[in-house]
Structure formats: C-alpha cells, structure tokens
Amino acid sequence: MTTDTTANTATDTTANRAMDTATDTTTDATTDATTEVAGVQGTGAEGAAGVAARSRLDFGKTAGKAFRALIGFDAAAREGLDPALVELIQIRASHLNHCAYCLHMHTSDARRAGESEERLHMVAVWREARHFFTEKEQAALALTEAVTLVADGGVPDDVYAEAAARFDERELAQVLALICTINTWNRVALATGKVAGTDERR
C-alpha cells in the first residue's frame, strides 16, 4: 500500500512539473510574440514605416541623382498652375494607382492650402459630382484618368480635345507633365513600400 502511494505521489509530482514547464514555455512564447507585435503595431504608421524601411531600398539615397531630377521635374511641371488644380490631379492619380502614401500626402497638402472636405471627398467620383468642380478642373481630371490608365485604351481624342479647349498649350503641357510626375511618384512609393501617414519631406 505504501509502495503504491509513493509511486502515485512521484507520478503526480512529475506530471505537475511537466505541466508547469509547458505553461512557462507557452507564457514566454506568448510574451515574446506580444512584445514583437507591440513593437511594430504599437507605434502605428511610424512602426510600420520602420519595417518597410528595413525591407525596401531608400530611393532618395540610393538613386540620388535620379531622385533630384524627379524633384526638379515635379517643380517645373507645377510652375504656373493653380495650386488647387495641382492637388486635384495628384489626388486623382493616386486614387487610380492605389497609392495610399501619396494620397495621404496630397489630401493633407490640399487641406492645409484651404481645400474643402466636400471637394476632397468628391474627387474619386467627380463625374457624378461635376457641380463641385470647374470645367477646367473636370478636363484636367479626365486627362489625368486617361494618361494614368493609358494601357486601357490610350488617351481618347475627345478627352484630349476637351483639355486643349480649357487650357492654352503651355498650361496643357504643364498639366501633362504633372500627370507624368505624380504617376512616377506613385510607382516609386509603391515599389519602395512607403507607408501612408508618414511624410519623408519633413
């Protein structure tokens, strides 16, 4: 009887120790995982941006000459254009390219410049909300869509003709250049994993 009791006690003790060890291991693993996730998620966009920065190249530093040339192209393209129109073009192209980084940047810039929330909300559906936009802005938005989605059917004659009727040749060239620059920025941001909510200009 004593032998059975001793054996049972030893078995119970061993089992309890095994359970405690398993519990401690699980707790440690859970704590480590939670800490790792918190390190990324707890800091929001900045934490996510840090992860992206470690996994993708820094285009501005790695291709400095090309980056500076693109900045110069961008500045030259917007020269003389209405700042509100510039932001509308950049916002619409960013919608179409699904570039959250550039969309956040340019909607923020537009707000700071005094753009209304109503118009910002309507850019994606401007054809159904034409009364929010001037005829010149509508022509620029249509051209932005055609050039951004050029692989779907080129730039239709009627879209180009409407833009040509609303802008003089110099302005039209500037608008076209701006559409090209924002499409390039969108692709750079997407390819290098830029995170919406951050702004590397600051």
Short mmCIF file of C-alpha atoms in Angstrom, two decimals, residues 17-181:
data_model
loop_
_atom_site.label_atom_id
_atom_site.label_comp_id
_atom_site.label_asym_id
_atom_site.label_seq_id
_atom_site.Cartn_x
_atom_site.Cartn_y
_atom_site.Cartn_z
CA ARG A 17 6.33 19.64 -13.12
CA ALA A 18 5.82 18.85 -16.80
CA MET A 19 2.63 20.92 -16.87
CA ASP A 20 4.35 23.84 -15.14
CA THR A 21 7.24 23.71 -17.62
CA ALA A 22 4.84 23.65 -20.58
CA THR A 23 2.86 26.56 -19.12
CA ASP A 24 6.03 28.60 -18.58
CA THR A 25 7.22 27.89 -22.12
CA THR A 26 3.87 28.89 -23.60
CA THR A 27 3.76 32.05 -21.48
CA ASP A 28 7.29 33.03 -22.54
CA ALA A 29 6.49 32.43 -26.21
CA THR A 30 3.26 34.41 -25.95
CA THR A 31 5.06 37.26 -24.18
CA ASP A 32 7.79 37.35 -26.83
CA ALA A 33 5.25 37.36 -29.65
CA THR A 34 3.17 40.05 -27.97
CA THR A 35 6.25 42.19 -27.42
CA GLU A 36 7.31 41.81 -31.04
CA VAL A 37 3.86 42.70 -32.36
CA ALA A 38 3.56 45.64 -29.99
CA GLY A 39 6.93 46.88 -31.19
CA VAL A 40 5.52 47.15 -34.71
CA GLN A 41 1.82 47.83 -34.20
CA GLY A 42 2.02 49.91 -31.05
CA THR A 43 3.74 52.76 -32.86
CA GLY A 44 1.24 52.93 -35.71
CA ALA A 45 2.39 54.28 -39.05
CA GLU A 46 5.88 55.08 -37.79
CA GLY A 47 6.43 51.48 -36.67
CA ALA A 48 5.17 50.13 -39.98
CA ALA A 49 7.33 52.62 -41.82
CA GLY A 50 10.34 51.35 -39.90
CA VAL A 51 9.65 47.79 -41.02
CA ALA A 52 9.20 48.92 -44.63
CA ALA A 53 12.40 50.95 -44.48
CA ARG A 54 14.35 47.90 -43.38
CA SER A 55 12.97 45.73 -46.16
CA ARG A 56 12.96 48.13 -49.15
CA LEU A 57 15.63 50.44 -50.52
CA ASP A 58 15.67 54.18 -49.86
CA PHE A 59 15.22 55.53 -53.39
CA GLY A 60 16.27 59.06 -52.47
CA LYS A 61 19.60 57.90 -51.05
CA THR A 62 20.30 55.03 -53.41
CA ALA A 63 19.40 56.84 -56.63
CA GLY A 64 20.12 60.37 -55.53
CA LYS A 65 20.75 61.79 -58.99
CA ALA A 66 17.51 60.34 -60.39
CA PHE A 67 15.62 61.41 -57.27
CA ARG A 68 16.82 65.00 -57.55
CA ALA A 69 15.97 65.03 -61.25
CA LEU A 70 12.45 63.86 -60.43
CA ILE A 71 12.07 66.60 -57.83
CA GLY A 72 13.17 69.12 -60.46
CA PHE A 73 10.72 67.70 -63.00
CA ASP A 74 7.93 67.92 -60.43
CA ALA A 75 8.72 71.55 -59.57
CA ALA A 76 8.92 72.53 -63.24
CA ALA A 77 5.64 70.75 -64.02
CA ARG A 78 3.61 72.60 -61.42
CA GLU A 79 5.09 76.01 -62.15
CA GLY A 80 2.36 78.48 -63.04
CA LEU A 81 -0.52 76.07 -62.38
CA ASP A 82 -3.29 76.74 -59.88
CA PRO A 83 -2.18 75.00 -56.63
CA ALA A 84 -5.71 73.65 -56.09
CA LEU A 85 -5.65 72.07 -59.55
CA VAL A 86 -2.22 70.57 -58.88
CA GLU A 87 -3.52 68.77 -55.79
CA LEU A 88 -6.67 67.53 -57.55
CA ILE A 89 -4.55 65.96 -60.29
CA GLN A 90 -2.20 64.35 -57.78
CA ILE A 91 -5.06 63.05 -55.66
CA ARG A 92 -6.90 61.50 -58.61
CA ALA A 93 -3.82 59.75 -59.98
CA SER A 94 -3.03 58.42 -56.51
CA HIS A 95 -6.58 57.05 -56.24
CA LEU A 96 -6.20 55.19 -59.53
CA ASN A 97 -2.76 53.83 -58.68
CA HIS A 98 -3.89 52.80 -55.18
CA CYS A 99 -1.01 54.75 -53.67
CA ALA A 100 -2.08 55.40 -50.08
CA TYR A 101 1.20 57.15 -49.22
CA CYS A 102 0.80 59.81 -51.93
CA LEU A 103 -2.96 60.08 -51.39
CA HIS A 104 -2.48 60.86 -47.71
CA MET A 105 0.27 63.35 -48.53
CA HIS A 106 -1.67 65.28 -51.17
CA THR A 107 -5.03 65.34 -49.40
CA SER A 108 -3.16 66.70 -46.36
CA ASP A 109 -1.43 69.32 -48.52
CA ALA A 110 -4.77 70.28 -50.08
CA ARG A 111 -6.40 70.74 -46.68
CA ARG A 112 -3.56 72.94 -45.48
CA ALA A 113 -3.95 75.01 -48.65
CA GLY A 114 -7.63 75.57 -47.85
CA GLU A 115 -9.32 72.89 -49.98
CA SER A 116 -12.78 71.91 -48.73
CA GLU A 117 -13.58 68.49 -47.33
CA GLU A 118 -16.58 68.30 -49.69
CA ARG A 119 -14.43 68.57 -52.79
CA LEU A 120 -11.81 66.18 -51.46
CA HIS A 121 -14.49 63.55 -50.87
CA MET A 122 -15.87 64.07 -54.38
CA VAL A 123 -12.62 63.75 -56.37
CA ALA A 124 -12.95 59.98 -56.81
CA VAL A 125 -16.50 60.37 -58.15
CA TRP A 126 -16.15 63.73 -59.86
CA ARG A 127 -18.19 62.67 -62.92
CA GLU A 128 -21.21 62.24 -60.66
CA ALA A 129 -20.47 65.49 -58.80
CA ARG A 130 -19.46 67.85 -61.58
CA HIS A 131 -21.01 70.87 -59.87
CA PHE A 132 -18.20 70.73 -57.29
CA PHE A 133 -15.56 71.33 -59.94
CA THR A 134 -14.91 73.93 -62.63
CA GLU A 135 -14.93 72.90 -66.29
CA LYS A 136 -11.16 73.35 -66.33
CA GLU A 137 -10.75 71.04 -63.35
CA GLN A 138 -13.05 68.45 -64.91
CA ALA A 139 -10.99 68.47 -68.10
CA ALA A 140 -7.80 68.02 -66.09
CA LEU A 141 -9.29 65.16 -64.09
CA ALA A 142 -10.45 63.38 -67.24
CA LEU A 143 -6.99 63.77 -68.79
CA THR A 144 -5.39 62.53 -65.57
CA GLU A 145 -7.51 59.39 -65.72
CA ALA A 146 -6.75 58.75 -69.39
CA VAL A 147 -2.99 59.18 -69.03
CA THR A 148 -2.81 57.22 -65.77
CA LEU A 149 -4.80 54.34 -67.29
CA VAL A 150 -3.19 54.72 -70.72
CA ALA A 151 -2.78 50.96 -71.15
CA ASP A 152 -6.56 50.54 -71.08
CA GLY A 153 -7.19 52.46 -74.30
CA GLY A 154 -4.77 55.30 -74.78
CA VAL A 155 -5.82 58.93 -74.47
CA PRO A 156 -9.15 59.35 -76.33
CA ASP A 157 -9.42 62.21 -78.81
CA ASP A 158 -12.43 63.72 -77.05
CA VAL A 159 -10.62 63.79 -73.69
CA TYR A 160 -7.58 65.46 -75.22
CA ALA A 161 -9.73 67.91 -77.20
CA GLU A 162 -11.64 68.97 -74.08
CA ALA A 163 -8.40 69.58 -72.19
CA ALA A 164 -6.96 71.51 -75.15
CA ALA A 165 -10.08 73.68 -75.19
CA ARG A 166 -9.75 74.55 -71.50
CA PHE A 167 -6.00 75.15 -71.30
CA ASP A 168 -3.62 77.03 -73.55
CA GLU A 169 -0.74 74.99 -74.98
CA ARG A 170 1.73 75.90 -72.23
CA GLU A 171 -0.77 75.07 -69.48
CA LEU A 172 -1.72 71.82 -71.16
CA ALA A 173 1.92 70.81 -71.39
CA GLN A 174 2.34 71.64 -67.69
CA VAL A 175 -0.72 69.56 -66.78
CA LEU A 176 0.57 66.63 -68.82
CA ALA A 177 3.99 66.91 -67.18
CA LEU A 178 2.38 66.97 -63.73
CA ILE A 179 0.34 63.85 -64.52
CA CYS A 180 3.56 62.12 -65.53
CA THR A 181 5.38 63.15 -62.35
#
